[in-house]
Short mmCIF file of C-alpha atoms (C1' of nucleotides) in Angstrom, two decimals:
data_model
loop_
_atom_site.label_atom_id
_atom_site.label_comp_id
_atom_site.label_asym_id
_atom_site.label_seq_id
_atom_site.Cartn_x
_atom_site.Cartn_y
_atom_site.Cartn_z
CA MET D 603 -35.71 -17.71 -19.30
CA THR D 604 -32.53 -15.71 -19.58
CA ALA D 605 -31.18 -14.74 -16.22
CA PRO D 606 -31.57 -11.04 -15.56
CA VAL D 607 -28.47 -9.05 -14.78
CA ARG D 608 -27.94 -9.50 -11.09
CA ALA D 609 -28.00 -6.22 -9.26
CA ARG D 610 -25.59 -7.14 -6.55
CA SER D 611 -25.75 -3.52 -5.48
CA LEU D 612 -22.05 -3.52 -4.77
CA GLY D 613 -21.50 -0.59 -7.00
CA TYR D 614 -19.85 -0.10 -10.33
CA ARG D 615 -17.39 -2.91 -9.73
CA ALA D 616 -20.24 -5.36 -9.53
CA VAL D 617 -21.78 -3.98 -12.68
CA LYS D 618 -18.47 -4.30 -14.45
CA ALA D 619 -17.97 -7.83 -13.21
CA ASP D 620 -21.47 -8.75 -14.31
CA ILE D 621 -20.95 -7.48 -17.81
CA LEU D 622 -17.50 -9.03 -18.02
CA ASP D 623 -18.93 -12.37 -16.95
CA ARG D 624 -21.44 -12.27 -19.74
CA ILE D 625 -18.74 -11.51 -22.25
CA HIS D 626 -16.40 -14.20 -20.96
CA GLN D 627 -19.11 -16.78 -20.98
CA GLY D 628 -20.08 -16.03 -24.53
CA ASP D 629 -23.44 -14.66 -23.50
CA TRP D 630 -22.41 -11.46 -25.23
CA GLY D 631 -19.97 -12.58 -27.89
CA PRO D 632 -17.61 -10.45 -29.92
CA GLY D 633 -19.46 -7.91 -31.99
CA THR D 634 -22.53 -7.94 -29.78
CA GLN D 635 -24.17 -4.63 -29.19
CA LEU D 636 -24.84 -4.04 -25.52
CA PRO D 637 -28.03 -2.44 -24.27
CA ALA D 638 -27.86 1.31 -23.84
CA GLU D 639 -26.63 2.65 -20.53
CA ALA D 640 -30.07 3.82 -19.56
CA GLU D 641 -31.50 0.41 -20.31
CA ILE D 642 -28.93 -1.46 -18.26
CA ALA D 643 -29.37 1.00 -15.43
CA ALA D 644 -33.12 0.55 -15.44
CA GLY D 645 -32.77 -3.22 -15.63
CA MET D 646 -30.49 -3.26 -12.61
CA GLY D 647 -32.35 -0.61 -10.71
CA ILE D 648 -29.35 1.64 -10.41
CA SER D 649 -28.24 5.00 -11.66
CA ARG D 650 -27.01 5.54 -15.18
CA ALA D 651 -23.82 7.14 -13.90
CA THR D 652 -22.85 3.89 -12.23
CA VAL D 653 -23.34 1.92 -15.41
CA ASN D 654 -21.38 4.58 -17.26
CA ARG D 655 -18.41 4.19 -15.01
CA ALA D 656 -18.39 0.42 -15.42
CA LEU D 657 -18.64 0.60 -19.19
CA GLN D 658 -16.06 3.31 -19.41
CA GLU D 659 -13.53 1.20 -17.58
CA LEU D 660 -14.26 -1.71 -19.86
CA ALA D 661 -13.65 0.60 -22.80
CA VAL D 662 -10.31 1.74 -21.39
CA GLU D 663 -9.34 -1.88 -20.93
CA GLY D 664 -10.10 -2.55 -24.56
CA ILE D 665 -12.93 -5.00 -23.90
CA VAL D 666 -15.66 -2.92 -25.47
CA GLU D 667 -15.78 -0.04 -27.88
CA ARG D 668 -18.10 2.87 -27.36
CA ARG D 669 -19.35 5.50 -29.76
CA ARG D 670 -22.10 8.01 -29.45
CA ARG D 671 -25.21 7.03 -31.23
CA ALA D 672 -23.65 3.70 -32.21
CA GLY D 673 -23.68 2.39 -28.68
CA THR D 674 -21.41 -0.06 -26.92
CA VAL D 675 -20.06 -3.07 -28.78
CA VAL D 676 -17.93 -5.98 -27.61
CA ARG D 677 -14.59 -5.78 -29.41
CA ARG D 678 -13.81 -8.57 -31.83
CA ALA D 679 -10.09 -8.46 -31.21
CA PRO D 680 -9.23 -7.41 -27.71
CA ILE D 681 -6.61 -4.72 -27.57
CA ARG D 682 -3.35 -6.33 -26.69
CA ALA D 683 -1.98 -3.47 -24.68
CA ALA D 684 0.14 -4.78 -21.91
CA ARG D 685 1.23 -2.56 -19.14
CA PHE D 686 4.77 -3.19 -18.06
CA SER D 687 5.92 -1.28 -15.07
CA ILE D 688 9.42 0.08 -15.26
CA PRO D 689 10.12 0.74 -11.64
CA ILE D 690 13.02 2.51 -10.05
CA LEU D 691 15.79 -0.06 -9.89
CA ARG D 692 16.31 0.50 -6.19
CA ASP D 693 12.70 -0.43 -5.53
CA GLU D 694 12.66 -3.31 -7.94
CA ILE D 695 15.74 -4.85 -6.37
CA ALA D 696 14.55 -4.19 -2.84
CA ALA D 697 11.29 -5.93 -3.74
CA THR D 698 13.20 -9.14 -4.45
CA GLY D 699 14.54 -9.09 -0.92
CA ALA D 700 18.12 -8.47 -1.99
CA SER D 701 20.05 -5.45 -0.84
CA TYR D 702 20.44 -2.75 -3.43
CA ARG D 703 23.95 -1.78 -4.36
CA TYR D 704 24.98 1.05 -6.62
CA VAL D 705 28.43 1.69 -8.03
CA LEU D 706 29.71 4.56 -10.14
CA LEU D 707 32.12 3.04 -12.63
CA ASP D 708 33.10 6.04 -14.68
CA ARG D 709 32.46 9.73 -14.97
CA SER D 710 33.62 12.14 -17.64
CA GLU D 711 32.69 15.42 -19.22
CA ARG D 712 32.92 15.67 -22.98
CA ALA D 713 31.35 16.99 -26.13
CA ALA D 714 28.18 15.15 -27.11
CA PRO D 715 28.73 12.60 -29.88
CA ARG D 716 26.74 13.09 -33.01
CA TRP D 717 24.06 10.45 -32.37
CA LEU D 718 23.36 11.99 -29.01
CA ARG D 719 23.17 15.50 -30.43
CA ALA D 720 20.64 14.22 -32.92
CA ARG D 721 18.66 12.43 -30.24
CA LEU D 722 18.57 15.38 -27.86
CA SER D 723 18.61 18.20 -30.43
CA LEU D 724 21.84 19.60 -29.04
CA PRO D 725 24.11 22.08 -30.81
CA ASP D 726 27.57 21.12 -32.00
CA ALA D 727 30.11 20.53 -29.27
CA ALA D 728 27.43 20.71 -26.56
CA PRO D 729 28.96 19.59 -23.28
CA VAL D 730 27.55 16.51 -21.63
CA LEU D 731 28.29 14.53 -18.54
CA ARG D 732 28.70 10.85 -19.17
CA LEU D 733 28.23 8.38 -16.35
CA SER D 734 28.66 4.67 -16.29
CA CYS D 735 27.09 2.88 -13.37
CA LEU D 736 26.18 -0.53 -12.09
CA HIS D 737 23.09 -1.49 -10.15
CA ALA D 738 23.33 -4.75 -8.26
CA ALA D 739 21.19 -7.00 -6.11
CA GLY D 740 23.62 -7.84 -3.34
CA PRO D 741 26.61 -9.45 -5.03
CA THR D 742 24.80 -10.02 -8.32
CA PRO D 743 24.96 -7.45 -11.11
CA TYR D 744 21.48 -6.39 -12.10
CA ALA D 745 21.76 -3.68 -14.72
CA ALA D 746 24.41 -1.51 -16.32
CA GLU D 747 23.56 2.16 -16.81
CA GLU D 748 25.04 4.45 -19.41
CA ARG D 749 23.83 7.95 -18.70
CA TRP D 750 24.29 11.18 -20.62
CA ILE D 751 23.27 14.45 -19.03
CA SER D 752 23.09 17.66 -21.03
CA LEU D 753 25.15 20.22 -19.14
CA GLY D 754 23.58 23.01 -21.13
CA ALA D 755 20.23 22.09 -19.60
CA LEU D 756 21.44 20.88 -16.23
CA PRO D 757 24.74 22.62 -15.41
CA GLU D 758 24.28 21.89 -11.72
CA ALA D 759 24.98 18.24 -12.47
CA ARG D 760 28.67 19.19 -12.55
CA GLY D 761 28.68 19.64 -8.81
CA VAL D 762 26.87 16.44 -7.90
CA ASP D 763 28.64 13.49 -6.32
CA PHE D 764 27.27 10.65 -8.40
CA ALA D 765 29.37 8.17 -6.49
CA ALA D 766 26.98 8.69 -3.61
CA THR D 767 23.72 9.32 -5.44
CA ALA D 768 22.51 7.39 -8.44
CA PRO D 769 21.76 9.64 -11.41
CA THR D 770 18.15 8.52 -11.53
CA GLU D 771 17.53 9.55 -7.97
CA TRP D 772 19.22 12.90 -8.36
CA LEU D 773 17.21 13.54 -11.48
CA ILE D 774 13.92 12.57 -9.88
CA ALA D 775 14.61 14.98 -7.07
CA THR D 776 15.69 17.72 -9.46
CA VAL D 777 13.21 17.44 -12.31
CA PRO D 778 10.52 15.16 -10.99
CA TYR D 779 7.95 15.54 -13.73
CA SER D 780 8.89 15.62 -17.32
CA GLU D 781 8.16 14.15 -20.69
CA VAL D 782 9.71 10.79 -21.36
CA GLU D 783 10.18 8.43 -24.25
CA VAL D 784 11.05 4.87 -23.42
CA SER D 785 12.00 2.09 -25.72
CA LEU D 786 12.71 -1.51 -25.14
CA PHE D 787 14.89 -3.77 -27.24
CA ALA D 788 17.43 -6.56 -27.28
CA ARG D 789 21.13 -6.04 -27.76
CA ALA D 790 24.30 -8.03 -27.77
CA ALA D 791 26.47 -7.13 -24.79
CA ASP D 792 29.32 -4.84 -25.73
CA PRO D 793 32.62 -5.42 -23.89
CA ALA D 794 31.99 -2.73 -21.29
CA SER D 795 28.50 -3.87 -20.39
CA ALA D 796 29.56 -7.47 -20.48
CA ALA D 797 32.35 -6.78 -18.03
CA ALA D 798 30.09 -4.79 -15.74
CA LEU D 799 27.46 -7.51 -15.71
CA GLY D 800 29.92 -10.38 -15.61
CA VAL D 801 28.66 -12.07 -18.76
CA PRO D 802 30.37 -13.03 -22.02
CA ALA D 803 30.52 -10.28 -24.62
CA GLY D 804 27.83 -10.83 -27.22
CA SER D 805 25.25 -12.19 -24.79
CA ALA D 806 21.69 -11.31 -25.68
CA LEU D 807 20.41 -8.81 -23.14
CA LEU D 808 17.27 -6.82 -22.67
CA ALA D 809 17.83 -3.08 -22.66
CA THR D 810 15.81 0.08 -22.32
CA GLU D 811 16.56 3.56 -23.51
CA ARG D 812 14.90 6.57 -21.99
CA THR D 813 15.10 10.16 -23.12
CA THR D 814 13.75 12.87 -20.87
CA TRP D 815 12.62 16.37 -21.75
CA TRP D 816 11.40 19.22 -19.64
CA GLU D 817 9.54 22.09 -21.17
CA GLY D 818 10.56 20.86 -24.59
CA ARG D 819 14.24 20.77 -23.78
CA ALA D 820 16.16 17.51 -23.68
CA LEU D 821 17.79 16.83 -20.35
CA THR D 822 19.17 13.35 -20.33
CA HIS D 823 19.40 10.07 -22.13
CA VAL D 824 20.03 6.73 -20.50
CA ARG D 825 20.47 3.16 -21.55
CA LEU D 826 19.94 0.37 -19.07
CA THR D 827 21.20 -3.07 -19.99
CA PHE D 828 19.82 -5.81 -17.80
CA HIS D 829 21.35 -9.03 -16.59
CA PRO D 830 20.67 -12.19 -18.59
CA GLY D 831 17.38 -13.79 -17.68
CA TYR D 832 15.70 -10.48 -16.97
CA ARG D 833 12.04 -10.48 -17.94
CA LEU D 834 9.19 -8.08 -17.86
CA THR D 835 5.97 -9.88 -17.13
CA THR D 836 2.37 -8.86 -16.95
CA ARG D 837 -1.06 -10.44 -16.78
CA TYR D 838 -4.39 -9.33 -18.00
CA MET K 1496 -0.49 37.39 -5.39
CA THR K 1497 -0.62 33.74 -6.30
CA ALA K 1498 -2.72 33.13 -9.35
CA PRO K 1499 -5.99 31.38 -8.51
CA VAL K 1500 -6.72 28.11 -10.22
CA ARG K 1501 -8.25 29.07 -13.51
CA ALA K 1502 -11.72 27.71 -13.93
CA ARG K 1503 -11.59 27.22 -17.65
CA SER K 1504 -14.93 25.51 -17.36
CA LEU K 1505 -13.89 22.97 -19.93
CA GLY K 1506 -14.61 20.12 -17.59
CA TYR K 1507 -12.51 17.61 -15.76
CA ARG K 1508 -9.82 17.64 -18.42
CA ALA K 1509 -9.19 21.30 -17.75
CA VAL K 1510 -9.08 20.67 -14.03
CA LYS K 1511 -6.61 17.88 -14.56
CA ALA K 1512 -4.48 20.01 -16.87
CA ASP K 1513 -4.52 22.83 -14.36
CA ILE K 1514 -3.34 20.66 -11.54
CA LEU K 1515 -0.77 18.96 -13.76
CA ASP K 1516 0.58 22.35 -14.81
CA ARG K 1517 1.09 23.35 -11.23
CA ILE K 1518 2.93 20.13 -10.53
CA HIS K 1519 5.09 20.38 -13.63
CA GLN K 1520 6.01 23.94 -12.90
CA GLY K 1521 7.03 23.18 -9.38
CA ASP K 1522 4.17 25.15 -7.91
CA TRP K 1523 3.14 21.97 -6.17
CA GLY K 1524 6.38 20.04 -5.76
CA PRO K 1525 6.78 16.39 -4.84
CA GLY K 1526 5.36 15.65 -1.43
CA THR K 1527 2.99 18.61 -1.47
CA GLN K 1528 -0.40 18.01 -0.04
CA LEU K 1529 -3.13 19.24 -2.35
CA PRO K 1530 -6.23 21.00 -1.09
CA ALA K 1531 -9.17 18.73 -0.40
CA GLU K 1532 -11.52 17.98 -3.26
CA ALA K 1533 -14.24 20.13 -1.77
CA GLU K 1534 -11.83 23.01 -1.43
CA ILE K 1535 -10.60 22.84 -5.00
CA ALA K 1536 -14.15 22.52 -6.22
CA ALA K 1537 -15.25 25.56 -4.29
CA GLY K 1538 -12.22 27.53 -5.46
CA MET K 1539 -12.99 26.75 -9.08
CA GLY K 1540 -16.70 27.09 -8.74
CA ILE K 1541 -17.38 23.59 -9.97
CA SER K 1542 -18.77 20.38 -8.59
CA ARG K 1543 -16.75 18.12 -6.37
CA ALA K 1544 -17.45 15.15 -8.65
CA THR K 1545 -15.56 16.86 -11.44
CA VAL K 1546 -12.54 17.47 -9.26
CA ASN K 1547 -12.77 13.89 -8.11
CA ARG K 1548 -12.56 12.58 -11.62
CA ALA K 1549 -9.54 14.71 -12.43
CA LEU K 1550 -7.69 13.67 -9.30
CA GLN K 1551 -8.60 10.06 -9.74
CA GLU K 1552 -7.08 9.98 -13.19
CA LEU K 1553 -3.94 11.61 -11.87
CA ALA K 1554 -3.80 8.90 -9.23
CA VAL K 1555 -4.16 6.15 -11.83
CA GLU K 1556 -1.36 7.73 -13.81
CA GLY K 1557 0.83 7.66 -10.75
CA ILE K 1558 1.22 11.42 -10.44
CA VAL K 1559 -0.49 11.73 -7.10
CA GLU K 1560 -1.34 9.39 -4.29
CA ARG K 1561 -4.66 9.53 -2.53
CA ARG K 1562 -5.73 8.16 0.83
CA ARG K 1563 -8.81 8.77 2.84
CA ARG K 1564 -8.31 11.17 5.63
CA ALA K 1565 -4.69 11.73 4.55
CA GLY K 1566 -5.73 13.54 1.40
CA THR K 1567 -4.01 13.86 -1.95
CA VAL K 1568 -0.24 14.14 -2.15
CA VAL K 1569 2.09 14.64 -5.11
CA ARG K 1570 4.20 11.51 -5.46
CA ARG K 1571 7.91 11.91 -4.85
CA ALA K 1572 8.87 9.26 -7.34
CA PRO K 1573 6.37 9.06 -10.15
CA ILE K 1574 5.35 5.54 -11.01
CA ARG K 1575 7.05 4.72 -14.23
CA ALA K 1576 4.50 2.32 -15.60
CA ALA K 1577 4.86 2.36 -19.31
CA ARG K 1578 2.17 0.95 -21.46
CA PHE K 1579 3.47 -0.94 -24.45
CA SER K 1580 0.94 -2.07 -26.91
CA ILE K 1581 1.37 -5.55 -28.26
CA PRO K 1582 -0.78 -5.43 -31.33
CA ILE K 1583 -1.82 -8.19 -33.62
CA LEU K 1584 1.11 -8.68 -35.98
CA ARG K 1585 -1.08 -8.32 -39.03
CA ASP K 1586 -2.17 -4.88 -37.87
CA GLU K 1587 1.28 -3.83 -36.76
CA ILE K 1588 2.78 -4.73 -40.12
CA ALA K 1589 -0.07 -3.20 -42.06
CA ALA K 1590 0.44 0.00 -40.09
CA THR K 1591 3.97 0.28 -41.47
CA GLY K 1592 2.55 0.28 -44.97
CA ALA K 1593 4.09 -3.05 -45.90
CA SER K 1594 1.97 -5.96 -47.01
CA TYR K 1595 1.47 -8.63 -44.39
CA ARG K 1596 2.64 -12.08 -45.26
CA TYR K 1597 2.13 -15.21 -43.21
CA VAL K 1598 3.77 -18.57 -43.77
CA LEU K 1599 3.25 -21.86 -41.98
CA LEU K 1600 6.68 -23.46 -41.75
CA ASP K 1601 5.92 -26.58 -39.82
CA ARG K 1602 3.08 -28.41 -38.18
CA SER K 1603 3.17 -31.49 -36.01
CA GLU K 1604 1.22 -33.23 -33.31
CA ARG K 1605 3.13 -34.65 -30.41
CA ALA K 1606 3.21 -35.19 -26.68
CA ALA K 1607 3.87 -32.02 -24.72
CA PRO K 1608 7.48 -31.70 -23.56
CA ARG K 1609 8.03 -31.44 -19.86
CA TRP K 1610 8.61 -27.68 -19.69
CA LEU K 1611 5.36 -27.10 -21.52
CA ARG K 1612 3.44 -29.47 -19.27
CA ALA K 1613 4.75 -27.52 -16.30
CA ARG K 1614 3.85 -24.22 -17.86
CA LEU K 1615 0.33 -25.24 -18.85
CA SER K 1616 -0.37 -27.71 -16.02
CA LEU K 1617 -0.89 -30.55 -18.46
CA PRO K 1618 -0.90 -34.25 -17.59
CA ASP K 1619 1.83 -36.59 -18.81
CA ALA K 1620 1.76 -37.33 -22.51
CA ALA K 1621 -0.86 -34.66 -23.15
CA PRO K 1622 -1.20 -34.17 -26.90
CA VAL K 1623 -0.34 -30.79 -28.31
CA LEU K 1624 -0.22 -29.25 -31.73
CA ARG K 1625 3.02 -27.50 -32.49
CA LEU K 1626 3.15 -24.87 -35.18
CA SER K 1627 6.06 -22.93 -36.52
CA CYS K 1628 5.22 -19.83 -38.50
CA LEU K 1629 6.72 -16.75 -39.99
CA HIS K 1630 5.19 -13.30 -40.13
CA ALA K 1631 6.71 -10.97 -42.69
CA ALA K 1632 6.40 -7.41 -43.88
CA GLY K 1633 6.50 -7.90 -47.62
CA PRO K 1634 9.78 -9.65 -48.37
CA THR K 1635 11.27 -8.92 -44.93
CA PRO K 1636 10.89 -11.39 -42.09
CA TYR K 1637 9.26 -9.74 -39.11
CA ALA K 1638 8.75 -12.33 -36.41
CA ALA K 1639 9.03 -16.07 -35.97
CA GLU K 1640 6.22 -17.78 -34.08
CA GLU K 1641 6.48 -21.01 -32.16
CA ARG K 1642 3.03 -22.02 -31.05
CA TRP K 1643 1.81 -24.84 -28.86
CA ILE K 1644 -1.88 -25.60 -28.63
CA SER K 1645 -3.26 -27.99 -26.05
CA LEU K 1646 -5.38 -30.49 -27.92
CA GLY K 1647 -7.02 -31.59 -24.70
CA ALA K 1648 -8.48 -28.11 -24.37
CA LEU K 1649 -8.90 -27.30 -28.04
CA PRO K 1650 -9.36 -30.55 -29.97
CA GLU K 1651 -10.98 -28.68 -32.86
CA ALA K 1652 -7.55 -27.22 -33.68
CA ARG K 1653 -6.78 -30.57 -35.35
CA GLY K 1654 -9.13 -29.73 -38.17
CA VAL K 1655 -7.92 -26.22 -38.82
CA ASP K 1656 -5.89 -25.29 -41.87
CA PHE K 1657 -3.18 -23.19 -40.31
CA ALA K 1658 -1.53 -22.68 -43.65
CA ALA K 1659 -4.41 -20.38 -44.50
CA THR K 1660 -5.18 -18.88 -41.10
CA ALA K 1661 -2.59 -17.70 -38.62
CA PRO K 1662 -3.00 -19.35 -35.23
CA THR K 1663 -3.51 -16.03 -33.48
CA GLU K 1664 -6.42 -15.15 -35.67
CA TRP K 1665 -8.06 -18.52 -35.31
CA LEU K 1666 -7.64 -18.34 -31.56
CA ILE K 1667 -9.05 -14.85 -31.31
CA ALA K 1668 -12.10 -15.98 -33.21
CA THR K 1669 -12.45 -19.14 -31.15
CA VAL K 1670 -11.66 -17.98 -27.62
CA PRO K 1671 -11.76 -14.24 -27.79
CA TYR K 1672 -11.60 -13.42 -24.11
CA SER K 1673 -9.30 -15.19 -21.84
CA GLU K 1674 -6.67 -14.71 -19.20
CA VAL K 1675 -3.22 -14.00 -20.51
CA GLU K 1676 0.28 -13.77 -19.14
CA VAL K 1677 2.84 -12.04 -21.30
CA SER K 1678 6.52 -11.74 -20.76
CA LEU K 1679 9.17 -9.96 -22.65
CA PHE K 1680 12.85 -10.80 -22.79
CA ALA K 1681 15.96 -11.02 -24.93
CA ARG K 1682 17.28 -14.23 -26.41
CA ALA K 1683 20.03 -15.38 -28.69
CA ALA K 1684 18.62 -16.68 -31.96
CA ASP K 1685 18.53 -20.47 -32.10
CA PRO K 1686 19.27 -22.04 -35.49
CA ALA K 1687 15.63 -22.44 -36.47
CA SER K 1688 14.61 -18.89 -35.60
CA ALA K 1689 17.77 -17.53 -37.15
CA ALA K 1690 17.04 -19.31 -40.40
CA ALA K 1691 13.42 -18.16 -40.42
CA LEU K 1692 14.39 -14.56 -39.78
CA GLY K 1693 17.45 -14.63 -42.02
CA VAL K 1694 19.91 -13.59 -39.34
CA PRO K 1695 23.06 -15.21 -37.96
CA ALA K 1696 22.48 -17.73 -35.19
CA GLY K 1697 23.22 -16.16 -31.82
CA SER K 1698 21.90 -12.73 -32.77
CA ALA K 1699 20.32 -10.87 -29.88
CA LEU K 1700 16.58 -10.70 -30.49
CA LEU K 1701 13.59 -9.42 -28.60
CA ALA K 1702 11.03 -12.07 -27.83
CA THR K 1703 7.69 -12.38 -26.10
CA GLU K 1704 6.02 -15.37 -24.58
CA ARG K 1705 2.33 -15.51 -24.01
CA THR K 1706 0.32 -18.14 -22.20
CA THR K 1707 -3.44 -18.12 -22.47
CA TRP K 1708 -6.03 -19.65 -20.16
CA TRP K 1709 -9.76 -19.87 -20.34
CA GLU K 1710 -11.79 -20.66 -17.27
CA GLY K 1711 -8.63 -21.67 -15.50
CA ARG K 1712 -7.56 -24.10 -18.17
CA ALA K 1713 -4.44 -23.51 -20.23
CA LEU K 1714 -5.10 -23.37 -23.95
CA THR K 1715 -1.97 -22.30 -25.70
CA HIS K 1716 1.53 -20.99 -25.34
CA VAL K 1717 3.41 -18.98 -27.92
CA ARG K 1718 6.82 -17.48 -28.34
CA LEU K 1719 7.34 -14.68 -30.83
CA THR K 1720 10.91 -13.82 -31.76
CA PHE K 1721 11.24 -10.51 -33.54
CA HIS K 1722 13.60 -9.37 -36.24
CA PRO K 1723 16.76 -7.53 -35.19
CA GLY K 1724 16.17 -3.86 -34.58
CA TYR K 1725 12.65 -4.41 -33.32
CA ARG K 1726 11.73 -1.98 -30.57
CA LEU K 1727 8.78 -1.27 -28.40
CA THR K 1728 8.46 2.43 -27.78
CA THR K 1729 6.17 4.54 -25.70
CA ARG K 1730 5.91 8.12 -24.48
CA TYR K 1731 4.39 9.64 -21.42
"C1'" DC F 1332 -33.40 14.00 -36.62
"C1'" DA F 1333 -33.23 11.19 -32.77
"C1'" DG F 1334 -30.72 8.05 -29.86
"C1'" DT F 1335 -26.47 7.26 -27.68
"C1'" DG F 1336 -22.63 8.17 -24.81
"C1'" DG F 1337 -19.97 12.20 -22.37
"C1'" DT F 1338 -20.09 15.06 -18.81
"C1'" DC F 1339 -21.57 18.18 -15.09
"C1'" DT F 1340 -24.26 19.17 -10.90
"C1'" DA F 1341 -25.89 19.18 -6.09
"C1'" DG F 1342 -26.57 16.44 -2.64
"C1'" DA F 1343 -25.97 12.46 0.08
"C1'" DC F 1344 -24.05 8.53 2.70
"C1'" DC F 1345 -20.30 5.73 3.79
"C1'" DA F 1346 -15.50 3.69 4.72
"C1'" DC F 1347 -11.40 4.61 6.18
"C1'" DC F 1348 -7.91 6.18 9.08
"C1'" DG F 1349 -4.89 9.90 11.33
"C1'" DG F 1350 -4.62 12.53 15.46
"C1'" DC V 123 -13.67 11.64 16.58
"C1'" DG V 124 -13.91 14.14 12.41
"C1'" DG V 125 -12.04 15.06 7.87
"C1'" DT V 126 -10.99 12.94 3.61
"C1'" DG V 127 -11.77 10.42 -0.48
"C1'" DG V 128 -15.08 6.75 -2.64
"C1'" DT V 129 -19.19 6.18 -4.54
"C1'" DC V 130 -24.13 6.49 -5.73
"C1'" DT V 131 -28.21 9.12 -7.22
"C1'" DA V 132 -31.46 11.75 -10.08
"C1'" DG V 133 -31.56 14.94 -13.21
"C1'" DA V 134 -29.88 17.69 -16.83
"C1'" DC V 135 -27.66 19.39 -21.09
"C1'" DC V 136 -24.69 18.59 -24.76
"C1'" DA V 137 -21.86 16.44 -28.72
"C1'" DC V 138 -21.69 13.34 -31.86
"C1'" DT V 139 -23.18 10.42 -35.53
"C1'" DG V 140 -26.02 6.74 -37.78
"C1'" DT V 141 -30.26 6.47 -40.25
#
DNA sequence: CAGTGGTCTAGACCACCGG
DNA sequence: CGGTGGTCTAGACCACTGT
C-alpha cells in the first residue's frame, strides 16, 4: 500500500520535489539506495533524461550521492555548503533603499610592501597604487576599502580618476572576467578603518580579502572591512 | 579570418570551455549577445541540447544572462556569489591532520530566554536544553559552540549523553534533512567564549549562527565562535 | 561482466516576450 | 507575430566500478 511516486507531469522540478519529499519525510532515509534512473522513469511514465536532471540537481545540492554502478544514495550528512553572495557594494546598498555614496579617502603610489609582493608574486620594488575608500549607505558608513593595484600589470590605472569611479567598477569594466580568491574573516578595527567607519578602534568587524588574477598574473588585492552588525545570511 | 569555434567533440564541457575562453579573452566582451543556441550548435556540428547545457551552466555561474526571445548576453558585472563550505567540524579538523577533540563544558535545562523565543517562535517558558561545548584540533581550541535545543520539538534530547556525542552529530542522525538559516558575522569574544578558546576577552572572532527547522517547526539554534585567525576561503 | 549513471542526439512542443 | 530559450522524449553509446 505504499503510495506510488506521483507523476505530476510538471517536469523535472516535480520529479525533484517528489524525491525530496520522500527524503524529508523519512520515506527514504539517510543511506537509502534510490531506484535506478530507468526504474524511476518507468514508474512515473516519463523519460529517463528527466529523472536524470532531477537527480543530478539533488546531487549538486548535496542531498544525494551518485556513482556509476553503485547507484544513487541519500547522503548521511548533508553537505553544509552555504552560498553567500558577495555582491557589488553599490548594488547591495541600493537594495536596502539607501543611496549609495562613495568617497576616495587617500591615493598614493609606492613600492609594494613585502606581504603584498608575496601575495601577488611581485618582484622587489614593484610599483603599486594604493587606494583607501569608503562606501556608505546615505550618511552611514558601510565598508572601508583598502585597495592595492599592481601598476606593472595595470599601468593604465595611473591615469584613472578614482575620486569619480570606485576601483571595483573601473576594474570590472577593464578586466571583467578573471580568477579570484576570496576569504572572509574577523578583525579588530585598526585606527584608520575605525575612523573611516566611525567606530571605536578594536571593534570586531567582518572583513573580506580578494585577490584577482588574469591570465595567471596578479592584478589587484583588496580588503573590505564592514560596519559593525554586518552579516552574511543564507538559507537552504 | 576569425577562428571558428573549435568542435573538440569532448561534450558540453568543451563547449562551455570554448565559450568561456572567448569571454575571458575579450572576444565576446561584457554585453555581447551570443549567437542563438541553434546557431552555435550548427556551427559546431553538435546537438542543440549540448549547447543548452553549456550555456545553462554559464548562466548559473553568473557569467551570462539568458532570456527567452532576448537571447544570451555576457553579463557586465559578473555575479560574485562565492560558495563557502561550512563543513562538519569533525571533518574540517580531521582534514587538517590534527586529531579532533570534543568537550562538553556545560549542560542545563531552562526556560528559553526571550531572544531565543523570538528566533524560534517558541511560547513563553518553553523548555530548552542549553549546551556549551568546545571543538579542538588536538590541544588547540578550534571553535566554541553554544547550542540551544527546543525540548518541545525534540524531547528525546533529554536522554542523550552529549558528553559522548556532539550535538551536531546527534542532530544529523536524528533530523538529517531540514531547513536551515545560516549567518556569518564578527563578534568580540565574551568572557565565556574567550576562556574556552584561550584568547583575551574582546578579541575579534568569526562566528556563525544557524537555526534549524523541520516541517516549519524550529528545532535548534547554535552559535559557533571560531578561534582567532579562522578564515573561510574560496576561489572561482 | 553487467548494471548504473553520464552524456549526446534529433526532433518536438511550448512559454515567453521583444519588436 | 516570430524567434529564443526551456524542457521533454526515445533511443543510443560509453565510462566507470562493484560483484
